[in-house]
């Protein structure tokens, strides 16, 4: 869910306190998993104090090296090539975020850029004010201002007349009617008539500095859509060595390999680094990360996947702290409805009925986290006020082979020598794809799916996804069945559009879902938005578009002297949500 009670509808202005209080209540309802069940050594206080655990006084100085397991394919974040999680992570020490959520679901606006929270000025049309700190700069003495808002608007507009041939990372710009400068260093964004968003406060409004676009040779970005597109490509292709809107500045970097940062002396936010330097380097597997951590060549890592055997290695190492708990990713298996076989709902339903989700979760994830639970709702966790059992009465994920065969027989399928044949007599063959490299969970899931589907006469051709290529595989539809994890945040209003709306990766189209997406774009009522998103999710499950598995367990491991690193289920950035506070413990404090 690209997972909050919203500001009171109809209020012309909304204070930071009101927004924060409302979001705290609602995000807490979305749930952060079973924190009391978290396992590990050295992070025990995270059970009762998730926002302050592993804290300590920091020593001045130190070079902290952190491993990341996602290969970033671009440096910029305004186009689709830089929309990956890996690119967001590598930019997190310097990117101009609007806000983040902490582990308690409390929203924190970026006090290094904004003097206060975004302000709702009007609903018709939707109008939002951003109050920029006068001292907020791009790390080079140039203040953050209206041009940066306008540049991002054009970059994400989807309009050839503004950005020629651009493939934006979001549709934000297409909903904006105007951006104007107001008094007291305020920028006012007015959206197109009829557009509403119950999560208006969450919009990403800037990504890159307009003046740097000009300095790099794209001075006519305001008037020439081809030049505007060239500036977007420039930010994507070249490392951000000449600007920063965060606690660190990048000093060197090689695409997909490493990036090195030093503290940004112009940063005025509350997250102030005590480090001499921070280096993020790519290491492809949790096992390799654990080895380097034990050898002292890195200081920490939070891999996206790991082999449970790594936990035994970490538990035996006195110099290491680690923690495992469900985090922001949810695992699922999807069907590509553009495949001629899978365009048939009966076949999809039979496939997902044959797969035993409880068995998959216990075998794949149970060794890492014993209390793993099978998902019954693809948007909300069980402790959310919006949770409903979307699989009640369904055979999906039951592992009931007899029921699966019955579905097929009723639809006219037959078998010849245990090979499933379509009603037209054609053998059913499918290609199954998942990221295998560096992932201990997906090979187990893959082997189980092969076994389950063999029992209904389907032979799978497995085709592993190379590391770093998931986005392109999804975009190109180069798969029949695919298993991966969506990474979530506590924002849900756009989920129906992202997952099941026009242009979604599965090829699923339903007029009922399209109507839901349209209504979501015209409501400020967060309860109604949750209801609508649940309806869309229910439709997708009733149509057997995907099979949800589990909120996946995540690992964070650090050297015992590293403080203020803690995992965060409520943000895709996980541990990086407070990267400016990381440091080495002051032994003399």
Coordinates of C-alpha atoms in Angstrom, one line a residue:
X1 CA 0.0 0.0 0.0
X2 CA 1.9 2.7 -1.4
X3 CA -1.2 2.7 5.3
X4 CA -4.4 7.6 9.1
X5 CA -8.3 9.8 10.8
X6 CA -7.7 12.8 8.5
X7 CA -7.9 16.5 9.3
X8 CA -11.5 17.6 9.9
X9 CA -13.3 18.0 6.6
X10 CA -14.4 21.5 5.8
X11 CA -11.8 23.3 8.0
X12 CA -10.1 26.0 6.0
X13 CA -6.9 25.7 8.0
X14 CA -5.4 22.8 9.7
X15 CA -2.7 23.1 12.3
X16 CA 0.3 20.8 12.7
X17 CA -1.0 19.6 16.0
X18 CA -4.4 18.6 14.6
X19 CA -2.8 16.8 11.7
X20 CA -0.3 15.0 13.9
X21 CA -2.9 13.9 16.4
X22 CA -5.3 12.6 13.8
X23 CA -2.6 10.7 12.0
X24 CA -1.3 9.2 15.2
X25 CA -4.7 7.7 16.0
X26 CA -5.2 6.4 12.6
X27 CA -1.7 5.0 11.9
X28 CA -1.7 3.3 15.2
X29 CA -4.8 1.6 14.0
X30 CA -3.1 0.5 10.9
X31 CA -0.7 -1.4 13.1
X32 CA 3.0 -1.9 13.3
X33 CA 3.0 -5.6 13.6
X34 CA 3.5 -7.5 16.8
X35 CA 6.3 -5.6 18.4
X36 CA 6.0 -7.6 21.6
X37 CA 7.0 -10.6 19.5
X38 CA 10.2 -9.1 18.0
X39 CA 13.3 -11.3 18.5
X40 CA 17.0 -10.5 18.7
X41 CA 19.8 -9.4 20.9
X42 CA 20.6 -5.8 21.9
X43 CA 17.3 -4.3 20.7
X44 CA 15.1 -5.6 23.5
X45 CA 14.0 -2.1 24.5
X46 CA 12.4 -1.8 21.0
X47 CA 9.5 -3.8 22.4
X48 CA 8.4 -1.1 24.8
X49 CA 10.2 1.9 23.5
X50 CA 10.2 1.6 19.7
X51 CA 11.0 5.3 19.0
X52 CA 14.0 5.6 21.3
X53 CA 15.4 2.0 21.5
X54 CA 19.1 1.6 20.9
X55 CA 19.7 5.2 21.8
X56 CA 22.8 6.7 23.4
X57 CA 25.0 9.7 23.6
X58 CA 27.1 10.0 20.4
X59 CA 30.8 10.5 20.2
X60 CA 32.0 13.2 17.9
X61 CA 33.4 11.8 14.7
X62 CA 33.7 8.4 13.1
X63 CA 33.3 6.9 9.7
X64 CA 30.2 4.7 9.6
X65 CA 29.8 2.2 6.7
X66 CA 26.4 0.8 6.0
X67 CA 25.5 -2.0 3.6
X68 CA 22.5 -1.9 1.3
X69 CA 21.2 -4.8 -0.8
X70 CA 19.4 -2.9 -3.5
X71 CA 21.2 -1.9 -6.6
X72 CA 20.1 1.6 -7.6
X73 CA 19.8 2.1 -11.4
X74 CA 19.5 5.9 -11.3
X75 CA 20.4 8.9 -9.1
X76 CA 17.4 11.1 -9.7
X77 CA 13.9 10.6 -8.3
X78 CA 11.6 12.5 -10.6
X79 CA 11.3 9.9 -13.3
X80 CA 10.3 6.2 -13.3
X81 CA 14.0 5.1 -13.6
X82 CA 14.6 6.5 -10.2
X83 CA 11.4 5.5 -8.5
X84 CA 12.8 2.3 -7.0
X85 CA 13.2 1.8 -3.3
X86 CA 17.0 1.4 -3.8
X87 CA 17.2 4.9 -5.4
X88 CA 15.2 6.4 -2.6
X89 CA 17.5 4.9 0.0
X90 CA 20.7 6.1 -1.6
X91 CA 19.2 9.6 -1.7
X92 CA 17.7 9.6 1.8
X93 CA 20.6 11.3 3.5
X94 CA 20.1 14.3 1.3
X95 CA 16.6 14.3 -0.3
X96 CA 14.0 17.0 0.5
X97 CA 11.2 14.9 2.1
X98 CA 8.1 16.6 3.5
X99 CA 7.6 14.3 6.4
X100 CA 8.1 10.8 7.9
X101 CA 6.3 8.6 10.3
X102 CA 8.0 7.2 13.4
X103 CA 7.4 3.7 14.9
X104 CA 4.4 4.9 16.9
X105 CA 2.7 6.3 13.9
X106 CA 3.4 9.9 14.8
X107 CA 4.0 12.2 11.8
X108 CA 7.1 14.4 11.9
X109 CA 7.4 17.1 9.3
X110 CA 10.9 17.9 7.9
X111 CA 12.0 20.7 10.2
X112 CA 15.1 21.3 8.1
X113 CA 13.0 22.6 5.3
X114 CA 9.6 23.6 6.6
X115 CA 8.8 26.1 9.4
X116 CA 5.6 24.2 10.1
X117 CA 3.3 21.5 8.7
X118 CA 1.6 21.9 5.3
X119 CA -1.6 24.0 5.7
X120 CA -4.9 23.2 4.1
X121 CA -6.3 26.5 2.7
X122 CA -9.3 25.3 0.8
X123 CA -11.0 22.2 -0.5
X124 CA -12.6 23.6 -3.6
X125 CA -10.2 23.7 -5.3
X126 CA -7.9 21.8 -3.1
X127 CA -5.2 24.3 -2.0
X128 CA -2.2 23.7 0.2
X129 CA 0.4 26.1 1.6
X130 CA 4.0 25.1 2.3
X131 CA 5.9 27.3 4.8
X132 CA 9.6 27.2 4.0
X133 CA 12.2 28.1 6.5
X134 CA 14.2 31.1 5.2
X135 CA 17.4 29.4 6.1
X136 CA 16.6 26.2 4.2
X137 CA 19.1 25.8 1.4
X138 CA 20.3 23.2 -1.1
X139 CA 23.6 23.0 0.7
X140 CA 25.3 25.5 -1.6
X141 CA 23.9 28.7 -0.1
X142 CA 20.9 28.9 -2.5
X143 CA 17.5 28.9 -0.7
X144 CA 14.8 26.3 -1.4
X145 CA 12.0 28.1 -3.2
X146 CA 9.2 28.3 -5.6
X147 CA 11.3 27.3 -8.7
X148 CA 12.0 24.0 -7.1
X149 CA 8.3 23.3 -6.7
X150 CA 7.6 24.3 -10.3
X151 CA 10.4 22.2 -11.6
X152 CA 9.0 19.1 -9.8
X153 CA 5.5 20.0 -11.1
X154 CA 6.7 20.0 -14.7
X155 CA 8.8 16.8 -14.2
X156 CA 5.8 14.8 -13.0
X157 CA 3.1 16.5 -15.1
X158 CA 2.8 13.7 -17.7
X159 CA 2.3 16.6 -20.1
X160 CA 4.3 16.6 -23.3
X161 CA 4.0 20.4 -23.5
X162 CA 5.8 20.7 -20.1
X163 CA 8.2 17.7 -20.2
X164 CA 8.7 16.1 -23.6
X165 CA 8.9 12.3 -23.5
X166 CA 9.2 12.2 -19.7
X167 CA 8.1 9.1 -17.7
X168 CA 7.4 10.6 -14.3
X169 CA 7.8 8.7 -11.0
X170 CA 4.4 9.9 -9.8
X171 CA 1.3 11.5 -11.2
X172 CA 1.5 14.4 -8.8
X173 CA 2.1 17.0 -11.5
X174 CA -1.0 16.0 -13.5
X175 CA -3.2 17.1 -10.6
X176 CA -1.7 20.5 -10.1
X177 CA -3.3 23.6 -11.6
X178 CA -0.9 26.3 -10.3
X179 CA 1.9 27.0 -8.0
X180 CA 2.3 30.5 -6.6
X181 CA 4.5 32.4 -4.2
X182 CA 2.9 34.0 -1.1
X183 CA 4.1 36.1 1.8
X184 CA 6.5 34.9 4.5
X185 CA 8.4 32.4 2.3
X186 CA 5.3 30.4 1.5
X187 CA 4.5 28.4 -1.6
X188 CA 0.8 27.7 -2.4
X189 CA -0.1 24.7 -4.5
X190 CA -3.6 24.7 -6.1
X191 CA -4.9 21.5 -7.6
X192 CA -7.2 21.1 -10.6
X193 CA -10.9 21.6 -10.0
X194 CA -12.6 18.5 -8.7
X195 CA -9.5 16.8 -7.5
X196 CA -9.4 15.9 -3.8
X197 CA -7.0 13.8 -1.7
X198 CA -7.7 12.7 1.8
X199 CA -4.0 12.4 2.3
X200 CA -3.2 15.9 0.8
X201 CA -0.5 16.5 3.4
X202 CA 1.6 13.6 2.1
X203 CA 2.3 14.9 -1.5
X204 CA 5.9 14.9 -2.6
X205 CA 6.3 18.5 -3.8
X206 CA 10.1 18.8 -4.6
X207 CA 12.8 16.4 -5.6
X208 CA 15.6 18.4 -7.3
X209 CA 17.0 22.0 -7.3
X210 CA 15.9 24.1 -10.3
X211 CA 19.0 26.3 -10.1
X212 CA 21.3 23.2 -10.4
X213 CA 19.3 22.2 -13.5
X214 CA 20.3 25.6 -14.9
X215 CA 23.9 25.3 -13.8
X216 CA 24.1 21.9 -15.5
X217 CA 23.2 23.5 -18.8
X218 CA 19.4 23.4 -18.8
X219 CA 18.6 27.0 -18.4
X220 CA 15.4 26.9 -20.5
X221 CA 13.6 24.3 -18.5
X222 CA 10.7 26.6 -17.9
X223 CA 9.9 27.3 -21.5
X224 CA 11.3 24.4 -23.5
X225 CA 9.8 20.9 -22.7
X226 CA 12.8 19.2 -24.4
X227 CA 15.2 21.0 -22.2
X228 CA 13.0 20.2 -19.2
X229 CA 13.2 16.5 -20.1
X230 CA 17.0 16.8 -20.5
X231 CA 17.2 18.2 -17.0
X232 CA 15.2 15.3 -15.6
X233 CA 17.6 12.8 -17.4
X234 CA 20.6 14.7 -16.1
X235 CA 19.5 14.3 -12.4
X236 CA 18.8 10.6 -13.1
X237 CA 22.2 10.0 -14.7
X238 CA 24.6 12.0 -12.5
X239 CA 25.2 11.7 -8.8
X240 CA 24.0 14.6 -6.6
X241 CA 27.4 15.9 -5.7
X242 CA 26.4 19.6 -6.1
X243 CA 23.4 19.8 -3.8
X244 CA 21.7 18.5 -0.7
X245 CA 18.5 19.2 1.2
X246 CA 19.2 16.8 4.0
X247 CA 21.6 16.2 6.9
X248 CA 24.4 14.9 4.6
X249 CA 26.1 15.9 1.4
X250 CA 27.3 13.3 -1.1
X251 CA 31.0 13.6 -1.9
X252 CA 31.5 10.7 -4.3
X253 CA 29.5 7.8 -5.7
X254 CA 29.4 5.0 -8.3
X255 CA 26.0 3.9 -9.6
X256 CA 24.9 0.7 -8.0
X257 CA 28.1 0.4 -6.0
X258 CA 28.5 3.0 -3.3
X259 CA 27.9 6.6 -2.2
X260 CA 29.9 8.5 0.4
X261 CA 28.5 11.5 2.4
X262 CA 29.7 14.0 4.9
X263 CA 27.6 16.2 7.2
X264 CA 25.8 19.1 5.4
X265 CA 27.0 22.3 7.3
X266 CA 24.0 24.3 6.0
X267 CA 21.4 21.8 7.3
X268 CA 19.3 23.3 10.1
X269 CA 17.0 20.3 10.9
X270 CA 16.8 18.6 14.3
X271 CA 18.7 15.5 13.0
X272 CA 22.3 16.7 13.3
X273 CA 25.0 14.2 12.5
X274 CA 28.1 13.7 14.7
X275 CA 29.8 11.5 12.1
X276 CA 32.8 12.4 10.0
X277 CA 31.4 10.4 7.1
X278 CA 28.7 8.0 6.1
X279 CA 29.2 5.4 3.3
X280 CA 26.4 3.3 1.8
X281 CA 27.8 0.4 -0.1
X282 CA 26.1 -2.4 -2.1
X283 CA 26.5 -5.9 -0.7
X284 CA 24.2 -8.4 -2.4
X285 CA 23.3 -10.8 0.4
X286 CA 22.5 -10.8 4.1
X287 CA 25.1 -13.6 4.6
X288 CA 27.8 -11.5 3.1
X289 CA 26.7 -8.5 5.2
X290 CA 26.8 -10.5 8.4
X291 CA 30.3 -11.7 7.5
X292 CA 31.6 -8.2 6.9
X293 CA 29.8 -6.9 10.1
X294 CA 31.5 -9.6 12.1
X295 CA 34.9 -8.7 10.5
X296 CA 34.4 -5.1 11.2
X297 CA 34.4 -3.8 7.6
X298 CA 30.9 -2.5 7.9
X299 CA 29.0 -1.2 10.8
X300 CA 25.4 -2.3 10.0
X301 CA 22.8 -3.4 7.5
X302 CA 19.1 -3.9 7.2
X303 CA 18.7 -6.4 4.3
X304 CA 15.5 -6.9 2.5
X305 CA 15.8 -10.6 2.8
X306 CA 17.9 -13.0 4.8
X307 CA 18.6 -16.7 5.5
X308 CA 17.5 -17.6 9.0
X309 CA 20.9 -19.3 9.5
X310 CA 22.4 -15.8 9.6
X311 CA 20.6 -15.3 12.9
X312 CA 22.7 -18.1 14.5
X313 CA 25.9 -16.4 13.3
X314 CA 24.8 -13.1 14.8
X315 CA 23.6 -14.6 18.1
X316 CA 27.1 -16.0 18.6
X317 CA 28.9 -12.7 18.0
X318 CA 29.2 -10.5 21.2
X319 CA 30.1 -7.4 19.1
X320 CA 26.8 -7.4 17.2
X321 CA 23.3 -6.4 18.0
X322 CA 20.3 -7.5 15.8
X323 CA 16.5 -7.6 15.7
X324 CA 13.9 -9.5 13.6
X325 CA 10.2 -8.4 13.4
X326 CA 7.5 -8.0 10.7
X327 CA 8.1 -4.7 8.8
X328 CA 6.6 -2.8 5.9
X329 CA 6.8 -5.4 3.2
X330 CA 4.0 -7.8 2.3
X331 CA 4.7 -10.9 0.1
X332 CA 2.2 -12.0 -2.5
X333 CA 1.9 -14.0 -5.7
X334 CA 0.3 -12.3 -8.7
X335 CA -1.2 -13.5 -12.0
X336 CA -0.6 -11.7 -15.3
X337 CA -4.1 -11.4 -16.9
X338 CA -2.5 -10.6 -20.2
X339 CA -1.4 -14.2 -20.4
X340 CA -4.0 -16.1 -22.5
X341 CA -4.3 -18.9 -19.9
X342 CA -4.5 -16.6 -16.9
X343 CA -7.1 -14.4 -18.5
X344 CA -9.5 -17.2 -17.4
X345 CA -10.7 -16.5 -13.8
X346 CA -11.3 -20.2 -13.2
X347 CA -7.7 -21.1 -13.8
X348 CA -6.5 -18.2 -11.6
X349 CA -8.8 -19.3 -8.8
X350 CA -7.8 -22.9 -9.0
X351 CA -4.1 -22.0 -8.9
X352 CA -4.4 -19.8 -5.8
X353 CA -6.7 -22.4 -4.2
X354 CA -4.0 -25.1 -4.7
X355 CA -1.4 -23.0 -3.0
X356 CA -1.4 -23.4 0.8
X357 CA -0.6 -20.0 2.1
X358 CA -0.2 -21.1 5.8
X359 CA 2.2 -23.8 4.7
X360 CA 4.2 -21.4 2.5
X361 CA 4.5 -18.8 5.3
X362 CA 5.6 -21.3 8.0
X363 CA 8.2 -23.0 5.8
X364 CA 9.5 -19.9 4.2
X365 CA 9.3 -17.3 7.0
X366 CA 8.7 -19.4 10.2
X367 CA 12.4 -20.2 10.8
X368 CA 13.1 -16.5 10.9
X369 CA 10.0 -15.4 12.8
X370 CA 8.0 -18.1 14.6
X371 CA 4.8 -16.0 15.0
X372 CA 4.4 -15.3 11.3
X373 CA 0.7 -14.9 10.3
X374 CA -1.0 -15.3 6.9
X375 CA -2.6 -12.1 5.6
X376 CA -6.3 -11.9 5.4
X377 CA -6.4 -8.2 4.2
X378 CA -4.0 -6.8 1.7
X379 CA -4.2 -3.2 2.9
X380 CA -4.6 -3.2 6.7
X381 CA -3.1 -5.1 9.6
X382 CA -5.4 -7.0 12.1
X383 CA -5.2 -4.3 14.7
X384 CA -6.5 -1.6 12.3
X385 CA -10.0 -0.2 12.7
X386 CA -10.2 -0.6 8.9
X387 CA -9.3 -4.3 8.8
X388 CA -11.8 -6.7 7.4
X389 CA -11.4 -10.4 6.6
X390 CA -11.2 -10.3 2.9
X391 CA -10.6 -14.1 2.5
X392 CA -13.4 -15.3 4.8
X393 CA -15.3 -18.0 2.9
X394 CA -12.8 -18.1 0.1
X395 CA -10.7 -21.1 -1.0
X396 CA -7.8 -18.9 -2.0
X397 CA -4.6 -19.9 -0.1
X398 CA -6.3 -23.0 1.4
X399 CA -4.2 -25.6 -0.4
X400 CA -7.3 -27.6 -1.1
X401 CA -6.3 -29.6 -4.2
X402 CA -9.7 -31.3 -4.5
X403 CA -11.4 -27.9 -4.5
X404 CA -9.0 -26.6 -7.1
X405 CA -9.6 -29.6 -9.4
X406 CA -13.3 -29.1 -8.9
X407 CA -13.1 -25.4 -10.0
X408 CA -11.2 -26.6 -13.1
X409 CA -13.6 -29.4 -14.0
X410 CA -16.6 -27.1 -13.6
X411 CA -14.9 -24.7 -16.1
X412 CA -14.4 -27.5 -18.7
X413 CA -10.7 -28.3 -18.0
X414 CA -9.5 -31.9 -18.4
X415 CA -6.3 -33.9 -17.8
X416 CA -4.3 -36.1 -20.0
X417 CA -1.5 -38.1 -18.3
X418 CA -1.9 -35.6 -15.3
X419 CA -1.2 -32.6 -17.7
X420 CA -3.9 -30.0 -17.3
X421 CA -5.7 -29.1 -20.6
X422 CA -7.8 -26.1 -21.4
X423 CA -11.4 -26.6 -22.5
X424 CA -9.9 -26.3 -26.1
X425 CA -7.5 -29.1 -25.3
X426 CA -4.3 -27.0 -25.0
X427 CA -1.7 -27.9 -22.3
X428 CA -1.4 -25.3 -19.6
X429 CA 2.1 -24.1 -19.1
X430 CA 3.2 -21.1 -17.2
X431 CA 6.4 -19.1 -16.4
X432 CA 7.0 -18.3 -12.7
X433 CA 9.3 -15.5 -11.7
X434 CA 10.8 -14.3 -8.5
X435 CA 14.0 -12.7 -7.3
X436 CA 16.2 -15.6 -6.1
X437 CA 19.7 -14.1 -5.8
X438 CA 20.5 -13.2 -2.1
X439 CA 17.0 -14.2 -1.0
X440 CA 16.5 -17.2 1.2
X441 CA 12.7 -17.0 1.3
X442 CA 11.8 -16.9 -2.4
X443 CA 13.5 -20.2 -3.4
X444 CA 11.4 -22.0 -0.7
X445 CA 8.2 -20.4 -1.9
X446 CA 9.1 -21.2 -5.5
X447 CA 9.7 -24.9 -4.8
X448 CA 6.4 -25.1 -2.8
X449 CA 4.4 -23.5 -5.6
X450 CA 5.9 -25.9 -8.1
X451 CA 4.8 -28.8 -5.9
X452 CA 1.3 -27.4 -5.4
X453 CA 0.6 -26.7 -9.0
X454 CA 2.0 -30.0 -10.2
X455 CA -0.9 -31.6 -8.2
X456 CA -3.4 -29.9 -10.5
X457 CA -1.4 -30.7 -13.6
X458 CA 0.5 -27.4 -14.2
X459 CA 4.2 -27.6 -15.0
X460 CA 6.0 -24.3 -14.2
X461 CA 8.9 -22.9 -16.0
X462 CA 11.0 -21.0 -13.5
X463 CA 12.8 -17.9 -14.6
X464 CA 14.6 -16.0 -11.8
X465 CA 14.6 -12.2 -11.9
X466 CA 18.1 -10.8 -11.9
X467 CA 18.9 -8.6 -8.9
X468 CA 17.7 -5.0 -9.5
X469 CA 15.5 -5.8 -12.5
X470 CA 12.1 -6.3 -10.7
X471 CA 10.7 -3.0 -11.8
X472 CA 11.5 -3.5 -15.4
X473 CA 10.1 -7.1 -15.4
X474 CA 6.9 -5.7 -13.9
X475 CA 6.6 -2.8 -16.3
X476 CA 7.2 -5.0 -19.3
X477 CA 4.8 -7.7 -18.1
X478 CA 7.6 -10.3 -18.6
X479 CA 6.0 -13.0 -16.4
X480 CA 3.0 -15.2 -16.0
X481 CA 3.1 -15.8 -12.2
X482 CA 5.3 -13.6 -10.1
X483 CA 6.2 -13.4 -6.4
X484 CA 7.6 -10.3 -4.7
X485 CA 6.8 -7.9 -1.8
X486 CA 5.2 -4.5 -1.9
X487 CA 6.8 -2.1 0.4
X488 CA 4.2 0.0 2.3
X489 CA 3.8 3.2 4.2
X490 CA 1.0 4.3 6.5
X491 CA -0.7 6.0 3.6
X492 CA -3.4 4.1 1.8
X493 CA -5.6 6.5 -0.2
X494 CA -3.9 5.8 -3.5
X495 CA -3.7 2.0 -3.0
X496 CA -6.7 1.1 -5.3
X497 CA -5.3 3.2 -8.1
X498 CA -1.7 1.9 -7.7
X499 CA -2.5 -1.8 -7.3
X500 CA -5.7 -2.3 -9.4
X501 CA -6.3 0.9 -11.4
X502 CA -5.6 1.8 -14.9
X503 CA -2.2 0.5 -16.1
X504 CA -1.5 -1.7 -13.1
X505 CA 1.1 -4.4 -13.6
X506 CA -1.3 -7.4 -13.6
X507 CA -3.4 -6.2 -16.5
X508 CA -6.5 -6.4 -14.3
X509 CA -9.3 -4.1 -15.3
X510 CA -12.7 -3.8 -13.6
X511 CA -15.3 -1.0 -14.1
X512 CA -16.1 -1.2 -10.4
X513 CA -12.5 -0.6 -9.4
X514 CA -12.3 2.2 -11.9
X515 CA -15.3 3.9 -10.3
X516 CA -13.7 3.5 -6.9
X517 CA -10.5 5.1 -8.1
X518 CA -12.6 8.0 -9.5
X519 CA -14.4 8.5 -6.2
X520 CA -11.2 8.4 -4.2
X521 CA -10.0 11.3 -6.3
X522 CA -13.0 13.4 -5.1
X523 CA -13.1 12.7 -1.3
X524 CA -11.4 14.2 1.7
X525 CA -13.1 11.7 4.0
X526 CA -10.5 9.3 5.2
X527 CA -12.9 6.7 6.6
X528 CA -14.6 6.6 3.2
X529 CA -11.3 6.3 1.5
X530 CA -10.5 3.2 3.6
X531 CA -13.9 1.7 2.8
X532 CA -13.4 2.3 -0.9
X533 CA -9.9 0.8 -0.9
X534 CA -11.2 -2.2 1.0
X535 CA -13.9 -2.6 -1.6
X536 CA -11.3 -2.5 -4.4
X537 CA -9.1 -5.1 -2.7
X538 CA -12.1 -7.4 -2.2
X539 CA -12.9 -7.2 -5.9
X540 CA -9.4 -8.1 -6.8
X541 CA -9.4 -11.1 -4.5
X542 CA -12.8 -12.2 -5.7
X543 CA -11.4 -12.1 -9.2
X544 CA -8.3 -14.1 -8.1
X545 CA -5.8 -11.5 -9.3
X546 CA -3.3 -12.1 -6.5
X547 CA -2.7 -14.2 -3.4
X548 CA -1.5 -12.4 -0.3
X549 CA 1.0 -14.3 1.8
X550 CA 2.4 -12.5 4.9
X551 CA 3.9 -9.3 6.3
X552 CA 7.5 -10.4 5.9
X553 CA 10.1 -10.5 8.7
X554 CA 12.9 -8.0 8.5
X555 CA 16.4 -8.0 10.0
X556 CA 18.5 -5.1 11.2
X557 CA 22.1 -5.8 12.5
X558 CA 24.6 -3.3 13.8
X559 CA 27.9 -3.2 15.6
X560 CA 27.4 -2.9 19.3
X561 CA 28.9 0.6 19.4
X562 CA 26.4 2.0 16.8
X563 CA 23.5 3.9 18.5
X564 CA 20.2 5.5 17.3
X565 CA 19.7 2.9 14.5
X566 CA 16.3 1.3 14.9
X567 CA 13.9 -0.3 12.4
X568 CA 10.7 1.5 11.4
X569 CA 7.7 -0.5 10.0
X570 CA 5.9 2.8 9.1
X571 CA 8.2 3.9 6.3
X572 CA 9.7 2.4 3.2
X573 CA 13.0 3.9 4.4
X574 CA 13.0 1.6 7.5
X575 CA 16.2 2.4 9.5
X576 CA 17.1 5.4 7.3
X577 CA 14.1 7.4 8.6
X578 CA 16.5 8.9 11.2
X579 CA 19.8 8.6 9.4
X580 CA 20.9 12.0 10.6
X581 CA 20.9 10.7 14.2
X582 CA 23.1 7.7 13.7
X583 CA 26.5 7.6 15.4
X584 CA 29.0 5.8 17.6
X585 CA 28.4 5.6 21.3
X586 CA 30.3 8.0 23.5
X587 CA 32.0 5.7 26.0
X588 CA 32.9 8.7 28.2
X589 CA 29.3 10.1 28.4

